Tab-separated table of C-alpha atoms in Angstrom:
chain	number	residue	atom	x	y	z
A	263	UNK	CA	19.785	-214.473	-11.390
A	264	UNK	CA	16.901	-216.935	-11.625
A	265	UNK	CA	15.008	-216.878	-14.910
A	266	UNK	CA	11.190	-216.641	-14.696
A	267	UNK	CA	9.124	-219.452	-16.208
A	268	UNK	CA	7.467	-217.544	-19.044
A	269	UNK	CA	6.630	-220.358	-21.490
A	270	UNK	CA	3.466	-222.339	-20.848
A	271	UNK	CA	2.456	-225.728	-22.223
A	272	UNK	CA	-1.108	-226.846	-21.438
A	273	UNK	CA	-3.345	-229.635	-22.631
A	274	UNK	CA	-6.606	-231.168	-21.415
A	275	UNK	CA	-7.207	-234.782	-20.436
A	276	UNK	CA	-10.266	-236.698	-19.173
A	277	UNK	CA	-11.464	-236.098	-15.623
A	278	UNK	CA	-10.172	-237.954	-12.616
A	279	UNK	CA	-10.524	-237.347	-8.899
A	280	UNK	CA	-8.018	-234.758	-7.614
A	281	UNK	CA	-8.044	-236.338	-4.159
A	282	UNK	CA	-6.877	-239.643	-5.654
A	283	UNK	CA	-4.009	-237.922	-7.452
A	284	UNK	CA	-3.080	-235.912	-4.360
A	285	UNK	CA	-3.024	-239.097	-2.265
A	286	UNK	CA	-0.467	-240.592	-4.615
A	287	UNK	CA	1.837	-237.590	-4.170
A	288	UNK	CA	1.268	-237.006	-0.472
A	289	UNK	CA	4.808	-237.917	0.602
A	290	UNK	CA	6.652	-236.123	-2.206
A	291	UNK	CA	8.691	-233.001	-1.602
A	292	UNK	CA	6.468	-229.941	-1.680
A	293	UNK	CA	3.294	-232.026	-2.042
A	294	UNK	CA	0.432	-229.622	-2.724
A	295	UNK	CA	-3.322	-230.120	-3.012
A	296	UNK	CA	-5.648	-227.113	-3.264
A	297	UNK	CA	-8.874	-229.082	-3.118
A	298	UNK	CA	-12.147	-227.375	-3.927
A	299	UNK	CA	-15.570	-228.749	-3.132
A	300	UNK	CA	-16.532	-228.062	-6.743
A	301	UNK	CA	-19.275	-225.620	-5.731
A	302	UNK	CA	-19.945	-222.126	-7.080
A	303	UNK	CA	-16.902	-220.655	-5.308
A	304	UNK	CA	-14.522	-223.494	-6.053
A	305	UNK	CA	-14.435	-224.412	-9.716
A	306	UNK	CA	-10.777	-225.489	-9.748
A	307	UNK	CA	-8.632	-227.846	-7.700
A	308	UNK	CA	-4.841	-227.906	-8.101
A	309	UNK	CA	-2.326	-230.663	-7.407
A	310	UNK	CA	1.468	-230.540	-7.688
A	311	UNK	CA	4.767	-231.529	-6.103
A	312	UNK	CA	8.521	-231.061	-6.561
A	313	UNK	CA	8.838	-227.252	-6.666
A	314	UNK	CA	12.002	-225.970	-8.309
A	315	UNK	CA	12.345	-222.784	-6.233
A	316	UNK	CA	11.595	-222.389	-2.512
A	317	UNK	CA	11.829	-219.412	-0.185
A	318	UNK	CA	11.324	-219.816	3.568
A	319	UNK	CA	12.112	-217.100	6.032
A	320	UNK	CA	11.284	-214.008	8.057
A	321	UNK	CA	10.013	-210.781	6.539
A	322	UNK	CA	10.572	-207.094	7.071
A	323	UNK	CA	7.431	-205.663	8.715
A	324	UNK	CA	7.303	-202.731	6.292
A	325	UNK	CA	7.523	-205.015	3.228
A	326	UNK	CA	6.340	-208.514	4.170
A	327	UNK	CA	5.873	-209.604	0.531
A	328	UNK	CA	9.215	-208.417	-0.856
A	329	UNK	CA	10.252	-211.991	-1.747
A	330	UNK	CA	7.074	-212.431	-3.815
A	331	UNK	CA	8.262	-209.547	-6.017
A	332	UNK	CA	11.311	-211.491	-7.170
A	333	UNK	CA	11.086	-212.448	-10.873
A	334	UNK	CA	11.269	-216.174	-10.150
A	335	UNK	CA	8.056	-215.991	-8.088
A	336	UNK	CA	6.068	-213.799	-10.497
A	337	UNK	CA	3.901	-216.746	-11.625
A	338	UNK	CA	3.224	-220.411	-10.813
A	339	UNK	CA	3.854	-219.770	-7.117
A	340	UNK	CA	2.134	-221.017	-3.979
A	341	UNK	CA	2.699	-219.098	-0.772
A	342	UNK	CA	1.775	-219.154	2.882
A	343	UNK	CA	2.064	-216.017	4.985
A	344	UNK	CA	1.591	-216.344	8.721
A	345	UNK	CA	-0.806	-214.108	10.609
A	346	UNK	CA	2.059	-212.840	12.760
A	347	UNK	CA	4.009	-211.556	9.741
A	348	UNK	CA	1.245	-209.054	9.055
A	349	UNK	CA	0.398	-208.291	12.674
A	350	UNK	CA	3.981	-207.639	13.821
A	351	UNK	CA	3.909	-203.849	13.308
A	352	UNK	CA	1.198	-203.788	15.978
A	353	UNK	CA	2.284	-206.700	18.151
A	354	UNK	CA	5.949	-207.601	17.726
A	355	UNK	CA	4.907	-211.278	17.945
A	356	UNK	CA	6.764	-214.042	16.120
A	357	UNK	CA	6.029	-217.776	15.998
A	358	UNK	CA	8.849	-220.019	17.212
A	359	UNK	CA	7.764	-222.841	14.891
A	360	UNK	CA	6.457	-221.336	11.664
A	361	UNK	CA	8.293	-218.890	9.400
A	362	UNK	CA	6.675	-215.664	8.294
A	363	UNK	CA	6.588	-216.531	4.615
A	364	UNK	CA	6.892	-219.713	2.572
A	365	UNK	CA	6.969	-219.619	-1.240
A	366	UNK	CA	7.318	-222.461	-3.738
A	367	UNK	CA	7.321	-222.351	-7.545
A	368	UNK	CA	5.868	-225.311	-9.453
A	369	UNK	CA	6.945	-225.911	-13.080
A	370	UNK	CA	4.477	-228.815	-13.345
A	371	UNK	CA	0.893	-228.678	-12.119
A	372	UNK	CA	-2.494	-230.311	-12.633
A	373	UNK	CA	-5.671	-228.229	-12.674
A	374	UNK	CA	-9.014	-229.994	-12.156
A	375	UNK	CA	-11.982	-228.136	-13.653
A	376	UNK	CA	-14.968	-229.364	-11.648
A	377	UNK	CA	-17.487	-227.731	-13.984
A	378	UNK	CA	-16.106	-228.943	-17.327
A	379	UNK	CA	-14.959	-232.264	-15.763
A	380	UNK	CA	-11.555	-232.025	-17.423
A	381	UNK	CA	-7.973	-232.112	-16.133
A	382	UNK	CA	-5.599	-229.436	-17.388
A	383	UNK	CA	-1.994	-230.571	-17.552
A	384	UNK	CA	0.308	-227.574	-17.179
A	385	UNK	CA	4.038	-227.311	-17.785
A	386	UNK	CA	6.122	-224.175	-17.432
A	387	UNK	CA	9.677	-223.498	-18.527
A	388	UNK	CA	12.216	-221.078	-19.935
A	389	UNK	CA	11.490	-222.420	-23.425
A	390	UNK	CA	9.010	-224.648	-25.225
A	391	UNK	CA	11.048	-227.817	-24.707
A	392	UNK	CA	11.292	-227.285	-20.935
A	393	UNK	CA	7.586	-226.457	-20.685
A	394	UNK	CA	6.628	-229.571	-22.651
A	395	UNK	CA	8.837	-231.751	-20.481
A	396	UNK	CA	7.250	-230.312	-17.322
A	397	UNK	CA	3.773	-231.040	-18.720
A	398	UNK	CA	4.800	-234.649	-19.356
A	399	UNK	CA	5.889	-234.902	-15.719
A	400	UNK	CA	2.502	-233.593	-14.549
A	401	UNK	CA	0.628	-236.019	-16.808
A	402	UNK	CA	2.583	-238.852	-15.219
A	403	UNK	CA	1.005	-238.060	-11.839
A	404	UNK	CA	-2.502	-238.912	-13.006
A	405	UNK	CA	-3.989	-241.992	-11.425
A	406	UNK	CA	-7.207	-243.894	-11.954
A	407	UNK	CA	-6.998	-245.948	-8.765
A	408	UNK	CA	-10.012	-246.038	-6.411
A	409	UNK	CA	-10.561	-243.175	-3.992
A	410	UNK	CA	-8.485	-243.785	-0.843
A	411	UNK	CA	-10.446	-245.190	2.082
A	412	UNK	CA	-11.250	-242.860	4.949
A	413	UNK	CA	-8.648	-243.569	7.641
A	414	UNK	CA	-9.290	-243.827	11.341
A	415	UNK	CA	-8.957	-240.647	13.384
A	416	UNK	CA	-5.188	-240.057	13.478
A	417	UNK	CA	-4.783	-237.844	16.554
A	418	UNK	CA	-4.197	-239.124	20.056
A	419	UNK	CA	-5.730	-236.119	21.802
A	420	UNK	CA	-7.352	-232.727	21.261
A	421	UNK	CA	-6.138	-230.695	24.203
A	422	UNK	CA	-7.107	-227.065	24.870
A	423	UNK	CA	-4.186	-224.762	25.554
A	424	UNK	CA	-6.201	-222.862	28.162
A	425	UNK	CA	-9.354	-223.533	30.198
A	426	UNK	CA	-12.744	-222.348	28.939
A	427	UNK	CA	-12.866	-219.691	31.638
A	428	UNK	CA	-9.752	-218.029	30.241
A	429	UNK	CA	-11.580	-217.495	26.956
A	430	UNK	CA	-14.674	-216.149	28.702
A	431	UNK	CA	-12.451	-213.720	30.609
A	432	UNK	CA	-10.754	-212.609	27.398
A	433	UNK	CA	-14.127	-211.912	25.795
A	434	UNK	CA	-15.247	-209.931	28.838
A	435	UNK	CA	-12.042	-207.886	28.730
A	436	UNK	CA	-12.518	-207.055	25.046
A	437	UNK	CA	-16.143	-206.035	25.674
A	438	UNK	CA	-14.886	-203.700	28.425
A	439	UNK	CA	-12.262	-202.236	26.078
A	440	UNK	CA	-14.949	-201.620	23.477
A	441	UNK	CA	-17.129	-199.888	26.070
A	442	UNK	CA	-14.152	-197.676	26.955
A	443	UNK	CA	-13.828	-196.591	23.316
A	444	UNK	CA	-10.562	-198.421	22.626
A	445	UNK	CA	-11.900	-200.285	19.572
A	446	UNK	CA	-15.097	-201.545	17.936
A	447	UNK	CA	-14.381	-205.235	17.373
A	448	UNK	CA	-11.638	-207.838	17.863
A	449	UNK	CA	-11.464	-211.463	16.785
A	450	UNK	CA	-10.335	-213.513	19.800
A	451	UNK	CA	-9.312	-217.159	19.396
A	452	UNK	CA	-8.716	-220.226	21.514
A	453	UNK	CA	-6.295	-223.009	20.623
A	454	UNK	CA	-5.945	-226.797	20.856
A	455	UNK	CA	-2.959	-229.038	20.262
A	456	UNK	CA	-1.967	-232.686	20.192
A	457	UNK	CA	0.064	-235.367	18.431
A	458	UNK	CA	-0.758	-237.901	15.759
A	459	UNK	CA	-0.529	-241.592	16.547
A	460	UNK	CA	2.473	-243.533	15.204
A	461	UNK	CA	1.923	-243.936	11.488
A	462	UNK	CA	-0.611	-241.112	11.386
A	463	UNK	CA	-0.080	-238.434	8.732
A	464	UNK	CA	-1.496	-234.939	8.170
A	465	UNK	CA	-2.989	-236.120	4.863
A	466	UNK	CA	-5.204	-238.504	6.865
A	467	UNK	CA	-6.922	-235.397	8.251
A	468	UNK	CA	-7.454	-234.113	4.705
A	469	UNK	CA	-9.040	-237.425	3.694
A	470	UNK	CA	-11.406	-237.314	6.655
A	471	UNK	CA	-12.430	-233.724	5.926
A	472	UNK	CA	-13.132	-234.596	2.290
A	473	UNK	CA	-15.841	-237.031	3.405
A	474	UNK	CA	-18.921	-234.795	3.154
A	475	UNK	CA	-17.208	-231.732	4.630
A	476	UNK	CA	-15.078	-230.429	1.796
A	477	UNK	CA	-14.768	-226.644	1.547
A	478	UNK	CA	-14.230	-224.214	-1.304
A	479	UNK	CA	-10.637	-223.581	-0.213
A	480	UNK	CA	-9.496	-226.900	1.203
A	481	UNK	CA	-5.744	-227.424	1.155
A	482	UNK	CA	-2.879	-229.737	2.000
A	483	UNK	CA	0.714	-228.511	1.724
A	484	UNK	CA	3.846	-230.230	2.942
A	485	UNK	CA	7.302	-228.668	2.871
A	486	UNK	CA	10.058	-230.417	4.770
A	487	UNK	CA	9.072	-231.058	8.369
A	488	UNK	CA	5.998	-228.818	8.196
A	489	UNK	CA	2.534	-229.500	6.846
A	490	UNK	CA	-0.740	-227.629	6.684
A	491	UNK	CA	-4.307	-228.919	6.390
A	492	UNK	CA	-7.056	-226.375	5.786
A	493	UNK	CA	-10.801	-226.673	5.296
A	494	UNK	CA	-11.399	-222.969	4.856
A	495	UNK	CA	-14.672	-221.651	3.406
A	496	UNK	CA	-13.387	-218.069	3.308
A	497	UNK	CA	-11.951	-216.192	0.340
A	498	UNK	CA	-9.486	-213.473	1.269
A	499	UNK	CA	-8.658	-212.172	-2.216
A	500	UNK	CA	-9.386	-213.135	-5.809
A	501	UNK	CA	-7.458	-210.944	-8.257
A	502	UNK	CA	-7.760	-211.178	-12.041
A	503	UNK	CA	-4.620	-209.628	-13.507
A	504	UNK	CA	-6.043	-209.361	-17.041
A	505	UNK	CA	-8.754	-206.889	-16.014
A	506	UNK	CA	-7.672	-205.756	-12.551
A	507	UNK	CA	-10.794	-206.986	-10.771
A	508	UNK	CA	-10.372	-207.912	-7.112
A	509	UNK	CA	-12.889	-209.514	-4.778
A	510	UNK	CA	-12.975	-210.286	-1.067
A	511	UNK	CA	-15.665	-212.215	0.826
A	512	UNK	CA	-15.398	-211.628	4.591
A	513	UNK	CA	-17.262	-213.984	6.900
A	514	UNK	CA	-18.726	-212.563	10.104
A	515	UNK	CA	-21.637	-214.217	11.913
A	516	UNK	CA	-22.089	-217.930	12.644
A	517	UNK	CA	-24.764	-220.367	13.787
A	518	UNK	CA	-24.266	-224.076	14.432
A	519	UNK	CA	-26.283	-226.428	12.188
A	520	UNK	CA	-29.145	-228.512	13.577
A	521	UNK	CA	-30.019	-232.046	12.475
A	522	UNK	CA	-33.720	-231.100	12.361
A	523	UNK	CA	-34.433	-229.334	9.052
A	524	UNK	CA	-37.039	-226.981	10.504
A	525	UNK	CA	-34.825	-225.877	13.387
A	526	UNK	CA	-31.849	-225.616	11.023
A	527	UNK	CA	-33.739	-223.269	8.693
A	528	UNK	CA	-34.842	-221.211	11.683
A	529	UNK	CA	-31.224	-220.844	12.800
A	530	UNK	CA	-30.248	-219.554	9.357
A	531	UNK	CA	-33.095	-217.021	9.405
A	532	UNK	CA	-32.122	-215.936	12.902
A	533	UNK	CA	-28.543	-215.339	11.778
A	534	UNK	CA	-29.566	-213.241	8.802
A	535	UNK	CA	-31.931	-211.140	10.935
A	536	UNK	CA	-29.539	-210.730	13.879
A	537	UNK	CA	-28.738	-207.062	14.498
A	538	UNK	CA	-25.562	-208.045	16.367
A	539	UNK	CA	-24.230	-210.265	13.577
A	540	UNK	CA	-25.162	-207.797	10.850
A	541	UNK	CA	-23.372	-205.007	12.713
A	542	UNK	CA	-20.328	-207.225	13.203
A	543	UNK	CA	-20.307	-208.100	9.503
A	544	UNK	CA	-20.792	-204.498	8.413
A	545	UNK	CA	-17.795	-203.309	10.448
A	546	UNK	CA	-15.544	-205.727	8.582
A	547	UNK	CA	-17.103	-204.857	5.227
A	548	UNK	CA	-16.203	-201.215	5.871
A	549	UNK	CA	-12.689	-202.225	6.923
A	550	UNK	CA	-12.186	-204.301	3.755
A	551	UNK	CA	-13.515	-201.454	1.607
A	552	UNK	CA	-10.859	-199.252	3.156
A	553	UNK	CA	-8.111	-201.847	2.665
A	554	UNK	CA	-9.003	-202.439	-0.989
A	555	UNK	CA	-9.090	-198.701	-1.647
A	556	UNK	CA	-5.340	-198.579	-0.982
A	557	UNK	CA	-4.764	-200.524	-4.186
A	558	UNK	CA	-7.910	-199.782	-6.214
A	559	UNK	CA	-8.769	-197.128	-8.729
A	560	UNK	CA	-10.777	-194.315	-7.091
A	561	UNK	CA	-14.510	-194.948	-7.136
A	562	UNK	CA	-14.328	-198.646	-8.067
A	563	UNK	CA	-14.675	-200.247	-4.623
A	564	UNK	CA	-18.220	-201.324	-3.894
A	565	UNK	CA	-20.257	-203.830	-1.908
A	566	UNK	CA	-21.801	-206.288	-4.365
A	567	UNK	CA	-23.582	-208.500	-1.832
A	568	UNK	CA	-24.342	-207.873	1.808
A	569	UNK	CA	-25.383	-210.290	4.579
A	570	UNK	CA	-25.796	-213.446	2.499
A	571	UNK	CA	-26.252	-216.814	4.219
A	572	UNK	CA	-23.702	-219.467	3.315
A	573	UNK	CA	-24.507	-222.945	4.637
A	574	UNK	CA	-21.746	-225.458	5.348
A	575	UNK	CA	-21.971	-228.996	6.788
A	576	UNK	CA	-21.610	-227.864	10.426
A	577	UNK	CA	-22.400	-224.116	10.446
A	578	UNK	CA	-24.278	-221.276	8.775
A	579	UNK	CA	-22.221	-218.155	8.012
A	580	UNK	CA	-23.079	-214.534	7.217
A	581	UNK	CA	-21.003	-213.459	4.216
A	582	UNK	CA	-20.607	-210.235	2.256
A	583	UNK	CA	-18.771	-209.512	-1.001
A	584	UNK	CA	-16.654	-206.420	-1.711
A	585	UNK	CA	-15.078	-205.785	-5.131
A	586	UNK	CA	-12.879	-203.228	-6.820
A	587	UNK	CA	-10.590	-202.615	-9.798
A	588	UNK	CA	-6.929	-202.138	-8.955
A	589	UNK	CA	-4.634	-199.502	-10.408
A	590	UNK	CA	-2.631	-200.657	-13.478
A	591	UNK	CA	0.689	-200.865	-11.638
A	592	UNK	CA	-0.643	-203.009	-8.749
A	593	UNK	CA	0.702	-206.583	-8.505
A	594	UNK	CA	-0.398	-209.539	-6.411
A	595	UNK	CA	2.298	-208.649	-3.853
A	596	UNK	CA	1.076	-205.037	-3.705
A	597	UNK	CA	-2.488	-206.176	-3.138
A	598	UNK	CA	-1.514	-208.553	-0.342
A	599	UNK	CA	0.583	-205.858	1.295
A	600	UNK	CA	-2.321	-203.394	1.210
A	601	UNK	CA	-4.820	-205.744	2.824
A	602	UNK	CA	-3.046	-208.328	4.999
A	603	UNK	CA	-3.946	-209.602	7.601
A	604	UNK	CA	-7.608	-210.080	6.647
A	605	UNK	CA	-10.014	-207.782	8.441
A	606	UNK	CA	-12.434	-210.587	9.280
A	607	UNK	CA	-9.925	-212.188	11.653
A	608	UNK	CA	-8.468	-209.024	13.172
A	609	UNK	CA	-11.122	-206.420	13.913
A	610	UNK	CA	-11.698	-202.689	13.738
A	611	UNK	CA	-9.721	-200.510	13.826
A	612	UNK	CA	-7.334	-203.166	12.547
A	613	UNK	CA	-4.093	-201.963	14.157
A	614	UNK	CA	-5.630	-201.599	17.615
A	615	UNK	CA	-7.524	-204.891	17.279
A	616	UNK	CA	-4.261	-206.709	16.581
A	617	UNK	CA	-2.724	-205.198	19.723
A	618	UNK	CA	-5.696	-206.387	21.785
A	619	UNK	CA	-5.478	-209.863	20.234
A	620	UNK	CA	-1.789	-210.062	21.195
A	621	UNK	CA	-2.692	-209.226	24.798
A	622	UNK	CA	-4.767	-212.432	24.987
A	623	UNK	CA	-3.112	-214.875	22.565
A	624	UNK	CA	0.358	-216.265	21.852
A	625	UNK	CA	1.508	-216.021	18.210
A	626	UNK	CA	-1.016	-217.611	15.846
A	627	UNK	CA	1.389	-218.924	13.218
A	628	UNK	CA	-0.362	-219.990	9.984
A	629	UNK	CA	-3.849	-219.819	11.480
A	630	UNK	CA	-5.679	-216.784	10.090
A	631	UNK	CA	-2.798	-216.110	7.774
A	632	UNK	CA	-3.307	-216.821	4.089
A	633	UNK	CA	-2.511	-219.565	1.595
A	634	UNK	CA	-2.345	-218.224	-1.938
A	635	UNK	CA	-1.717	-219.173	-5.549
A	636	UNK	CA	-0.212	-216.760	-8.078
A	637	UNK	CA	-1.322	-217.871	-11.531
A	638	UNK	CA	0.346	-217.672	-14.931
A	639	UNK	CA	-0.970	-214.165	-15.577
A	640	UNK	CA	0.102	-212.813	-12.186
A	641	UNK	CA	-3.411	-213.081	-10.756
A	642	UNK	CA	-4.087	-214.286	-7.240
A	643	UNK	CA	-6.395	-216.530	-5.253
A	644	UNK	CA	-5.865	-216.314	-1.491
A	645	UNK	CA	-7.831	-217.985	1.275
A	646	UNK	CA	-8.175	-217.030	4.926
A	647	UNK	CA	-6.639	-219.866	6.932
A	648	UNK	CA	-9.523	-220.545	9.264
A	649	UNK	CA	-10.559	-224.189	9.962
A	650	UNK	CA	-6.852	-224.939	9.655
A	651	UNK	CA	-4.353	-227.136	11.494
A	652	UNK	CA	-0.589	-226.734	11.259
A	653	UNK	CA	1.739	-229.701	11.757
A	654	UNK	CA	5.414	-230.027	12.645
A	655	UNK	CA	7.306	-233.320	12.514
A	656	UNK	CA	9.809	-233.623	15.352
A	657	UNK	CA	11.545	-236.744	16.657
A	658	UNK	CA	9.480	-238.835	14.272
A	659	UNK	CA	6.120	-237.555	15.572
A	660	UNK	CA	3.674	-235.149	13.964
A	661	UNK	CA	2.494	-232.444	16.380
A	662	UNK	CA	-0.415	-230.192	15.470
A	663	UNK	CA	-1.987	-226.944	16.581
A	664	UNK	CA	-5.339	-225.455	15.585
A	665	UNK	CA	-7.494	-222.520	16.633
A	666	UNK	CA	-11.015	-221.120	16.352
A	667	UNK	CA	-12.095	-217.559	17.010
A	668	UNK	CA	-15.088	-215.272	17.220
A	669	UNK	CA	-15.605	-211.589	16.514
A	670	UNK	CA	-16.202	-209.774	19.806
A	671	UNK	CA	-18.394	-206.658	19.746
A	672	UNK	CA	-20.066	-204.458	22.375
A	673	UNK	CA	-22.950	-206.830	23.129
A	674	UNK	CA	-21.002	-210.101	22.950
A	675	UNK	CA	-21.739	-212.641	25.680
A	676	UNK	CA	-18.707	-214.691	26.795
A	677	UNK	CA	-20.505	-218.040	26.908
A	678	UNK	CA	-22.146	-217.540	23.505
A	679	UNK	CA	-18.781	-216.670	21.934
A	680	UNK	CA	-17.209	-219.741	23.537
A	681	UNK	CA	-19.927	-221.908	22.000
A	682	UNK	CA	-19.352	-220.263	18.605
A	683	UNK	CA	-15.709	-221.340	18.655
A	684	UNK	CA	-16.829	-224.862	19.559
A	685	UNK	CA	-19.139	-224.947	16.531
A	686	UNK	CA	-16.420	-223.642	14.225
A	687	UNK	CA	-13.832	-226.209	15.289
A	688	UNK	CA	-16.220	-229.164	15.142
A	689	UNK	CA	-15.387	-230.469	11.651
A	690	UNK	CA	-11.654	-230.254	12.183
A	691	UNK	CA	-11.891	-231.745	15.678
A	692	UNK	CA	-13.836	-234.730	14.357
A	693	UNK	CA	-11.318	-235.156	11.518
A	694	UNK	CA	-8.532	-235.313	14.098
A	695	UNK	CA	-10.028	-237.385	16.931
A	696	UNK	CA	-13.411	-238.602	15.752
A	697	UNK	CA	-16.814	-237.848	17.239
A	698	UNK	CA	-15.639	-237.061	20.747
A	699	UNK	CA	-16.208	-234.093	23.002
A	700	UNK	CA	-13.808	-231.158	23.179
């Protein structure tokens, strides 16, 4: 039986750039960089490598997070759950490339506090000596070298998996299903794929995204022949184990940014006033309230903020915040099981929306799944894996796949939804191939 890492050794050191440290570890086994933009939603960045326990495999649909309940993964664990692992009860779909669940435990880790401008060196072990030794390992990763230069665009192509008209037809079909009373909303995506040039690496994409387009939940994770790069702005779950508080921040409603400040401000105002986007957002808020109530104490789930504008480098988003207090016996695994997949990327009712999605899309893999960190108290921070590309190395070449979707409601217009996906994929597309057309 594997012994949990219960002893913690932590000390603070002067600030350095987490991206610099992550670049130095990029090729190490289990290289991990949870890179925040340092804004109000992203106080901490985390960097690590060399996990001592790894789990990769399929899940049982009724209990997709059973492996996370094992004692060895109770703390200090990073995980990635694919969208299909949560959707399978409705769809039966399974990715041929990505496993349902990946978990890795990190005895040594560096935490970068963007507000205090300090680096926390963390070691974990079965006793004080092991924890101290792990902290020394983490301290050895710190570098003061210059920030890595921004590399050239690493991808050779950015190829759609289906023509634009196929997406328009899918949107029209979902609108017809909504009119027939089958569902209220479904998030329908389109996909692109390609290969990286010889010598190109997934971390090059992370470096390009970090140049003025960093997000609150940016991430790079490499395990074996797979890698993930995410520039997600969306929080799925934040769970504080010490007081039971849980928060989710679904995004629904998008406008592309405009270079002209006056027009850009007008677009943001239009989004906040849009009856369609507010209705779309409200449906998902209600869905997330229902999902949280499965794990929360009665009467504690509430909407703290509704229809707020969040402005990113390429888009404006409409965001709401739902909170609750979980029951005393609820763990991070229980909370994920009660709420996954996220409502913002499925639809309402969730089960039927996932069936409709499967009628129009192949398995999604990591996209719109979740990347999460279980902390030393058993708390949880989990992102929604939008603005995300997954990579597989095969025959010496890195192949990638990425998607963008839009929430389809009764008055959705196929062309407008197509353009929304184009706006959402813009930053990642430019990180992959430069400033070229789709």
